[in-house]
Short mmCIF file of C-alpha atoms in Angstrom, two decimals:
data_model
loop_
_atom_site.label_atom_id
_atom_site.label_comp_id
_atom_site.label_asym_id
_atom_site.label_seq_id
_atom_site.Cartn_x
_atom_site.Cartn_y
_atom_site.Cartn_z
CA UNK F 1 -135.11 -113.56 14.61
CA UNK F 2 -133.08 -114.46 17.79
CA UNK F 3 -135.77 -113.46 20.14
CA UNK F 4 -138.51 -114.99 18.19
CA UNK F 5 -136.38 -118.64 17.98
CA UNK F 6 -135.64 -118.54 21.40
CA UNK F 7 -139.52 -117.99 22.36
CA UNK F 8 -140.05 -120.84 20.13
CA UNK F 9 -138.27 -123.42 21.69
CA UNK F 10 -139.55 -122.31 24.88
CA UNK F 11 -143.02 -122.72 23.65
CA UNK F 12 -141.49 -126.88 22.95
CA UNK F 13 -140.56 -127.31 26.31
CA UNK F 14 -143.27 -125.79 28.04
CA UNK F 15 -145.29 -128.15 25.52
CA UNK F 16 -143.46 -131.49 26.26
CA UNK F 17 -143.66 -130.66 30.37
CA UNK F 18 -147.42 -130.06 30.09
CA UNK F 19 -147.36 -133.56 28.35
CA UNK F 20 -145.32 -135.29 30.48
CA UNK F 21 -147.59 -133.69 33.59
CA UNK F 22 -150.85 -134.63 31.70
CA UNK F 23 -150.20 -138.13 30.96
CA UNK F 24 -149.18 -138.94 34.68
CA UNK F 25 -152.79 -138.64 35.60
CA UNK F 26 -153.68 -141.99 36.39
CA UNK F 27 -158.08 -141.08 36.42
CA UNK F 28 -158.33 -137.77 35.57
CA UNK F 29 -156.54 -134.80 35.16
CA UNK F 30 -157.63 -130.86 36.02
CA UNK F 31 -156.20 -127.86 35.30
CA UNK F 32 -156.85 -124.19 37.11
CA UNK F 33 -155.43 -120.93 37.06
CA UNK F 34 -156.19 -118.11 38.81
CA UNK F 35 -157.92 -115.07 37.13
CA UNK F 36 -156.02 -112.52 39.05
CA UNK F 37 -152.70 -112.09 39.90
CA UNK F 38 -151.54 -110.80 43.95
CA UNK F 39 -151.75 -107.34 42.28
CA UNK F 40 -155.31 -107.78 41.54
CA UNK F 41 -154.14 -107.80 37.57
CA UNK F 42 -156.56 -110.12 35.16
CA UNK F 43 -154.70 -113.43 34.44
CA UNK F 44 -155.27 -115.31 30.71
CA UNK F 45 -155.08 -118.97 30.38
CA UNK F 46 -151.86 -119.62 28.57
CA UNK F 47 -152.26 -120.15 25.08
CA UNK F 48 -150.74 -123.61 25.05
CA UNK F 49 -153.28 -124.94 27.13
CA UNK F 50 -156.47 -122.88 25.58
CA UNK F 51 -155.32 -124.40 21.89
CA UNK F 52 -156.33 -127.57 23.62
CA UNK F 53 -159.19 -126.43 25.27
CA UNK F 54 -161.53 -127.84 23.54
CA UNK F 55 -160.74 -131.27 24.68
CA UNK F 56 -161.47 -130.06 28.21
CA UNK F 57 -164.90 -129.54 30.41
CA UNK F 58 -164.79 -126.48 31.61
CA UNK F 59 -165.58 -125.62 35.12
CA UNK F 60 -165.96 -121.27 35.93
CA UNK F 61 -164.56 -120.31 39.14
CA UNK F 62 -168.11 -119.64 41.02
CA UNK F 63 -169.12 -123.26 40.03
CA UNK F 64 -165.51 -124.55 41.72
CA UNK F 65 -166.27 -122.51 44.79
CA UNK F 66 -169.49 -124.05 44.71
CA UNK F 67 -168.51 -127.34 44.84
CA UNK F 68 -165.29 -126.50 47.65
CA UNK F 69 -168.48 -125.39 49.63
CA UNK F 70 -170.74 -127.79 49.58
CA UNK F 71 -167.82 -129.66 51.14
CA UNK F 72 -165.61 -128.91 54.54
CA UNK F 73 -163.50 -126.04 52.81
CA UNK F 74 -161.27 -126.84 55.83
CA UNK F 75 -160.04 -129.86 53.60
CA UNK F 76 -158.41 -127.93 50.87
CA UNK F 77 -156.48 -125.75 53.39
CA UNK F 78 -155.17 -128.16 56.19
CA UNK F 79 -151.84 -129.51 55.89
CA UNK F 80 -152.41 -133.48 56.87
CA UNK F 81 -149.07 -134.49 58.18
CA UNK F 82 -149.00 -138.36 57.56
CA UNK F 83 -147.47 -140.11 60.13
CA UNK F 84 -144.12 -141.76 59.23
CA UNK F 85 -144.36 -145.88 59.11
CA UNK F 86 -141.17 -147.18 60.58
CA UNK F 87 -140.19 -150.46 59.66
CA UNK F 88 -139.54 -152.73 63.08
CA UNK F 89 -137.36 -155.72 63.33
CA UNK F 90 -139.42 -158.37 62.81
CA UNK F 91 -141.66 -156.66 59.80
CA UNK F 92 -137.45 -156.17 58.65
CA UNK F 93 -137.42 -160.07 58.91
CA UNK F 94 -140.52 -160.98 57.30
CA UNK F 95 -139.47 -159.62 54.09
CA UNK F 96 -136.06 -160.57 54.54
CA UNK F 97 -137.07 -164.23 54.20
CA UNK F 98 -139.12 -163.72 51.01
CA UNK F 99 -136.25 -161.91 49.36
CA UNK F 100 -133.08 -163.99 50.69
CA UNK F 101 -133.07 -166.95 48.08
CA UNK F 102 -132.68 -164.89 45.21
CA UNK F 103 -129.00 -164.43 46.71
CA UNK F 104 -126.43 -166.65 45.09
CA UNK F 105 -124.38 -168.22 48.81
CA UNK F 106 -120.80 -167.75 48.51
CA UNK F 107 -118.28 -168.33 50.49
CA UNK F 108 -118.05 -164.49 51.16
CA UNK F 109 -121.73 -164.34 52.04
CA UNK F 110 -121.13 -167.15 54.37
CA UNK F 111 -118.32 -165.43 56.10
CA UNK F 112 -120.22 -162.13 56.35
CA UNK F 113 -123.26 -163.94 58.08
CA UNK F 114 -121.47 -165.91 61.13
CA UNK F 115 -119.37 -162.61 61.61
CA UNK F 116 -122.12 -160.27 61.59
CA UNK F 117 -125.98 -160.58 60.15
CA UNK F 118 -126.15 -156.96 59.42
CA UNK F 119 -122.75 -156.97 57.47
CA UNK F 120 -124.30 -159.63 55.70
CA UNK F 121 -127.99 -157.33 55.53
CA UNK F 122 -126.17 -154.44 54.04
CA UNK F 123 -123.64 -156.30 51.67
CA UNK F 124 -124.90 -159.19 50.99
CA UNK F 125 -128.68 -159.01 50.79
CA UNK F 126 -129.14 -154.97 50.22
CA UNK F 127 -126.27 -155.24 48.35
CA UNK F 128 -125.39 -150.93 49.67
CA UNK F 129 -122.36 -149.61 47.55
CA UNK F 130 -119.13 -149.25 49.97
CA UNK F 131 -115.95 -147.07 49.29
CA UNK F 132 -113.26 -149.44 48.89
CA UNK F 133 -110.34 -149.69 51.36
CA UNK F 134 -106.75 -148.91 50.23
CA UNK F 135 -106.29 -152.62 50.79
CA UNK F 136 -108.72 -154.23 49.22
CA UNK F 137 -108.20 -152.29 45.96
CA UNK F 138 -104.28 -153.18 46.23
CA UNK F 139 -105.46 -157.15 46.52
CA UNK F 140 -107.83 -156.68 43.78
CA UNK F 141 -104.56 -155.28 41.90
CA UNK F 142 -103.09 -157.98 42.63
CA UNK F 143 -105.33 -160.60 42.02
CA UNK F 144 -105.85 -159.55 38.33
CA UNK F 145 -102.56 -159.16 37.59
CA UNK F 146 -101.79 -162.96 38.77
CA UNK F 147 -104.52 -163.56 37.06
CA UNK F 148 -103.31 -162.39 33.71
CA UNK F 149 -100.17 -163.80 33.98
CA UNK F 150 -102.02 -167.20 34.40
CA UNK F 151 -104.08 -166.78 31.18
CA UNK F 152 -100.74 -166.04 29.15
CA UNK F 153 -99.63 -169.26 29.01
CA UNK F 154 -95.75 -167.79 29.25
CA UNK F 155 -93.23 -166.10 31.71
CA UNK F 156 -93.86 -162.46 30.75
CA UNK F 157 -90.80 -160.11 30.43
CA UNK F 158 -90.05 -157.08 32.43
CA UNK F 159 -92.24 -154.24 29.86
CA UNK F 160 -94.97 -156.76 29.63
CA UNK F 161 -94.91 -157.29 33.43
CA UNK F 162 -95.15 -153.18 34.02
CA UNK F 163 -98.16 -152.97 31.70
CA UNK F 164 -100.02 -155.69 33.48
CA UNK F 165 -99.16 -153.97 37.17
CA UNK F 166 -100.20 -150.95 35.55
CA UNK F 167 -96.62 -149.40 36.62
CA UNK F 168 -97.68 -149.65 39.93
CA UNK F 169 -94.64 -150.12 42.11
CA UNK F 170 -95.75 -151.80 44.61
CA UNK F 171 -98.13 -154.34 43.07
CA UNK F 172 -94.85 -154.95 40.28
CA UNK F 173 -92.77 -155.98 43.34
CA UNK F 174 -94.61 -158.25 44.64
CA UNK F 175 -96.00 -159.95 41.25
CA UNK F 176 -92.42 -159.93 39.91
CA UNK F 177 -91.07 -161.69 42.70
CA UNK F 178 -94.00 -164.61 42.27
CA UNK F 179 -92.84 -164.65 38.48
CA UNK F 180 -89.88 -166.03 39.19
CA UNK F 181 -90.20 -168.14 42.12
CA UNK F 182 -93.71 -169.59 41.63
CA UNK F 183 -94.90 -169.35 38.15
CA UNK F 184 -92.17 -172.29 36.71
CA UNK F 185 -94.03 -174.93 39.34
CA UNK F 186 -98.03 -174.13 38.77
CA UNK F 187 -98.98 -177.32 36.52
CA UNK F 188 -99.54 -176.36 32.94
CA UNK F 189 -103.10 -177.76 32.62
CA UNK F 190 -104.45 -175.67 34.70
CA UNK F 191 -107.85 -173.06 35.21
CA UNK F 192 -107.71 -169.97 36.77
CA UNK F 193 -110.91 -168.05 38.15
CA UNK F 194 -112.84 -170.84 38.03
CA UNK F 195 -116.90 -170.03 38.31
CA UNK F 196 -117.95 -172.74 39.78
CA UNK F 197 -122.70 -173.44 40.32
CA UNK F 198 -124.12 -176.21 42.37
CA UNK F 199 -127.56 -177.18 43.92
CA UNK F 200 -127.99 -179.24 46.45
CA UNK F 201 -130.40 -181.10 47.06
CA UNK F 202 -130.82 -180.54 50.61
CA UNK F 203 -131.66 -176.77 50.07
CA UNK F 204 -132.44 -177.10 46.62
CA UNK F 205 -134.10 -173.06 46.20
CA UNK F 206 -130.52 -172.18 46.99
CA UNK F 207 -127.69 -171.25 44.37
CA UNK F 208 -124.15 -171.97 45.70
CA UNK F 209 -121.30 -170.13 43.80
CA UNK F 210 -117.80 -169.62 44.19
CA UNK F 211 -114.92 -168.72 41.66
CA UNK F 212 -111.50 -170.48 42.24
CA UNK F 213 -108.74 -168.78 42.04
CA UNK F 214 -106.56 -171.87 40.85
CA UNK F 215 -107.17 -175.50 40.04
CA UNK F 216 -103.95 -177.58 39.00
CA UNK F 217 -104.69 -180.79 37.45
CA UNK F 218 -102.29 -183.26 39.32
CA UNK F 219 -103.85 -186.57 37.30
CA UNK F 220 -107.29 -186.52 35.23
CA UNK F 221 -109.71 -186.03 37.77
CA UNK F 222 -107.21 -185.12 40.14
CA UNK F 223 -106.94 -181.38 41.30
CA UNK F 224 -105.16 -178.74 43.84
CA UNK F 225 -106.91 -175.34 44.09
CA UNK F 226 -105.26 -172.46 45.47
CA UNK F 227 -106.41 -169.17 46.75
CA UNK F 228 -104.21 -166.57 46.49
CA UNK F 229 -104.45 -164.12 50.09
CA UNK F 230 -102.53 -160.65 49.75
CA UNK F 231 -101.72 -158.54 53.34
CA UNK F 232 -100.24 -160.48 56.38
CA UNK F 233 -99.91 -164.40 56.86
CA UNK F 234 -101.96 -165.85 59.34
CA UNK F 235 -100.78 -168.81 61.44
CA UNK F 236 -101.67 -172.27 61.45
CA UNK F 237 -103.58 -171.65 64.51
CA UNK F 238 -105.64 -169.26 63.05
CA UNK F 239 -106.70 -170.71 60.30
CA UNK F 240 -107.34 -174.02 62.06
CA UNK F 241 -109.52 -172.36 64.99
CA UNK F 242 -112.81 -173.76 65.43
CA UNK F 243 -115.21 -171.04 67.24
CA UNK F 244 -117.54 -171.56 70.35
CA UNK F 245 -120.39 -172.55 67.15
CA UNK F 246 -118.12 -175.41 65.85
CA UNK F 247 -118.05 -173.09 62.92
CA UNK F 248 -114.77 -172.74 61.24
CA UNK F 249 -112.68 -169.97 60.33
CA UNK F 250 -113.21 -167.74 56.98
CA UNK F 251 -110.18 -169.57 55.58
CA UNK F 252 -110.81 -172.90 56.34
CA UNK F 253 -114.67 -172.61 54.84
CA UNK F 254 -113.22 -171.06 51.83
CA UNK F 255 -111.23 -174.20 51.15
CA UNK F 256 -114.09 -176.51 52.35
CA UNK F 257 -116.32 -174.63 49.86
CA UNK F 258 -113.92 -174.96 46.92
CA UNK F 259 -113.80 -179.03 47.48
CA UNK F 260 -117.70 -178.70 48.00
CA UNK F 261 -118.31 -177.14 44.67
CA UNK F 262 -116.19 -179.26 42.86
CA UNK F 263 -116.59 -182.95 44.17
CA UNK F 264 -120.17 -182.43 44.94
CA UNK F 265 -120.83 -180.93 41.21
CA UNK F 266 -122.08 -183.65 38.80
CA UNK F 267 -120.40 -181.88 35.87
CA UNK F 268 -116.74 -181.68 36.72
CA UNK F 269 -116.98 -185.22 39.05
CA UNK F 270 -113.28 -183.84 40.23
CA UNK F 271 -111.32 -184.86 43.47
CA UNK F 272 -109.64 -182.31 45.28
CA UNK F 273 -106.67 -184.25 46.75
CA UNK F 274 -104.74 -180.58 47.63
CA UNK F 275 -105.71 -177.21 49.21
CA UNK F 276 -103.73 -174.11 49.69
CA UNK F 277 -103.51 -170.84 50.69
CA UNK F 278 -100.47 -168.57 49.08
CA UNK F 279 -99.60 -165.32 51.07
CA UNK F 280 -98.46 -163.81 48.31
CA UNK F 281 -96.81 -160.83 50.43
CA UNK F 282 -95.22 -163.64 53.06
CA UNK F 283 -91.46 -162.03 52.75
CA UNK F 284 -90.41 -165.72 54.77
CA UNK F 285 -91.02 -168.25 51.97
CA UNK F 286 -91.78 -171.19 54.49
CA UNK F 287 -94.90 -168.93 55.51
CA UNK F 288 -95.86 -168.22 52.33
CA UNK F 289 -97.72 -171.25 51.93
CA UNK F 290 -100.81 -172.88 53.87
CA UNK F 291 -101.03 -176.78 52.61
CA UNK F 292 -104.17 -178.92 53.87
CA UNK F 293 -106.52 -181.90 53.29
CA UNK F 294 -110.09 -180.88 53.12
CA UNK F 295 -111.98 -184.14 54.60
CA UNK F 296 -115.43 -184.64 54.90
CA UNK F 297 -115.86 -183.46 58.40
CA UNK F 298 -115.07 -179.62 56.94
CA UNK F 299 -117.30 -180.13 54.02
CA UNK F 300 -120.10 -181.52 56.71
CA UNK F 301 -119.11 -178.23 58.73
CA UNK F 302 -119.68 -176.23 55.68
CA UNK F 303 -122.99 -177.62 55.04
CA UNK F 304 -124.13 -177.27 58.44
CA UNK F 305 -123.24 -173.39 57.72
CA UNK F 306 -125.40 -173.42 54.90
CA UNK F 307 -128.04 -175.10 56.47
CA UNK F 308 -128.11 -172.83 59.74
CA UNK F 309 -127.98 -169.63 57.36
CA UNK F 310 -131.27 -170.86 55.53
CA UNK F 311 -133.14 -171.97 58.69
CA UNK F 312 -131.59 -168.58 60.17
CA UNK F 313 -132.92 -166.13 57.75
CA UNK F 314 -136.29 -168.16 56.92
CA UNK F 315 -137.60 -168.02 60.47
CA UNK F 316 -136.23 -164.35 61.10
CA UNK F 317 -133.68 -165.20 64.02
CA UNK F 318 -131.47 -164.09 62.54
CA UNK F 319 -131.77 -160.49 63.96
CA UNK F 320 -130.84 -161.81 67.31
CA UNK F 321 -127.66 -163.38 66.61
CA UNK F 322 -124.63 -161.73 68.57
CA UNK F 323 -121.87 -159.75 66.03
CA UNK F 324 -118.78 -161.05 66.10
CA UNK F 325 -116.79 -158.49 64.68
CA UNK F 326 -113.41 -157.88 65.67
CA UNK F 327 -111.68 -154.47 65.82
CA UNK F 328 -108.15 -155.81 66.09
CA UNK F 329 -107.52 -153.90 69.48
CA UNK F 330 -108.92 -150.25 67.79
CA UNK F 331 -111.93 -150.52 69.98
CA UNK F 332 -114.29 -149.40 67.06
CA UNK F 333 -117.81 -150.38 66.85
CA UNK F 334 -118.99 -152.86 63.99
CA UNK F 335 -120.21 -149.96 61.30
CA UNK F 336 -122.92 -152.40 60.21
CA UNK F 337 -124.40 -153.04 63.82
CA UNK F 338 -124.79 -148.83 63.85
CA UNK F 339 -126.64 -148.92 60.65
CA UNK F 340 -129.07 -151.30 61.82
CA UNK F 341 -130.06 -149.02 64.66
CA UNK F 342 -132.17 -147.65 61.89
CA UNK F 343 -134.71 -150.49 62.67
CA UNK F 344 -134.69 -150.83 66.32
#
């Protein structure tokens, strides 16, 4: 009974995969088998496919030979290698430009761009899963948990504070000292991870997005945002540093594009008068926070950015635009540059 169950379901499968290999055919579909086996043994035609024969035109061997004959029997025997297309740089940045609108531009895309076009190829635009670092998945640790505190409305007490940081020592050190020396003086009206749409219309097939880590209401259409930055402070300097472009840095056009999306957006119709960075790890509270005016000459920066990505990608130069990656005195090569070597 075993045996005979087991041959049964067999019979099923072997059914379904002749199925599945039939209806693939996309004109026509033949079937062959060979009447002997190597030991010169006769062969029968398996009795899930003669059931069905009568569906079939049949073809006898000598007629097949027949026909391989009457053609170059070379042609059924050669192997036909097929020679490999490779993809070149500029057929890369044809398609890139039909393809690159349907990319939402973010601050992060931005950023990826002016430091390297092939970080921004493989991230942005490819969109290639990466292992995360061990310090981007501590931020992102720490950003939700500031993030829930935010959304409960309430200072949260030491058990609730361990189930939000997961236990996690170091995230609960760092969040519990921002309980009780920040939390108290965020405004109460307030949004937190703010998603934030606009279209311009100066580029109008583009979607710019960004989400906003904190908007204070200071009056009714008054606002501060705030984005929170985990690892080390950087300086004034830093942040203020215009490159050899005129572009600015990544933390200046984050704050640019935060007023952009919010006094430029004909929903919200919002002034930013405040913008800040918080280091949340800064152990030196004067350093923990970065305080700034965005004007209109960093918005007009930003949009400039925008513009030059757009007119970058559409006309394909942006394959020759030098990577500006920095290794931080490691010495490494930009990993992105080496994937590209792919195309060249």
């Amino acid at each position: 009974y075993i045996k005979e169950t087991v041959h049964k379901r067999d019979e099923i499968v072997l059914k379904r995969e002749l199925y599945v290999a039939m209806t693939r055919a996309k004109r026509f579909c033949t079937i062959s088998y060979a009447l002997h086996s190597y030991t010169e043994r006769d062969q029968e035609l398996a009795h899930i496919i003669s059931d069905i024969s009568i569906n079939f035109k049949k073809q006898k061997a000598d007629e097949t030979e027949k026909i391989i004959l009457e053609h170059d029997p070379k042609m059924y025997i050669e192997k036909k290698i097929k020679k490999e297309k490779h993809t070149s740089v500029v057929d890369l940045a044809k398609l890139v430009a039909k393809d690159y609108e349907d990319r939402k531009v973010s601050v992060s895309l931005l950023n990826n761009f002016f430091e390297c076009p092939w970080k921004w190829y493989f991230r942005n635009l490819l969109q290639l899963p990466e292992a995360k670092s061990e310090s981007l998945e501590f931020g992102n640790r720490v950003h939700l948990a500031v993030d829930q505190i935010l959304k409960l409305k309430k200072v949260p007490n030491q058990k609730e504070l361990g189930e939000i940081t997961g236990d996690n020592k170091e995230v609960f050190k760092i969040i519990s000292k921002w309980v009780i020396s920040r939390l108290g003086e965020i405004e109460q009206k307030r949004e937190n991870e703010q998603s934030v749409a606009l279209h311009d219309d100066r580029f109008p097939h583009l979607n710019i997005y960004g989400k906003i880590d904190l908007v204070e209401y200071l009056g009714d259409d008054i606002v501060r945002v705030t984005d929170f930055k985990t690892g080390s402070v950087r300086k004034k300097g830093d942040i203020e540093k215009i490159d050899e472009e005129g572009r600015m840095s990544s933390y200046l056009r984050q704050l640019a594009m935060y007023s952009y999306l919010l006094e430029q957006n004909a929903k919200s119709k919002i002034h930013v008068s405040e913008s800040r960075l918080e280091f949340l790890e800064a152990k030196d509270p004067k350093e923990a926070f970065y305080d700034r005016v965005i004007t209109s000459k960093e918005v007009e920066r930003l949009i400039k950015d925008i513009m030059d990505y757009d007119q970058l990608v559409k006309n394909g130069e942006w394959v020759n635009r030098p990577c500006n990656y920095n290794s931080y005195g490691k010495n490494t090569e930009c990993e992105y540059c080496k994937m590209a070597k792919i195309y060249k």
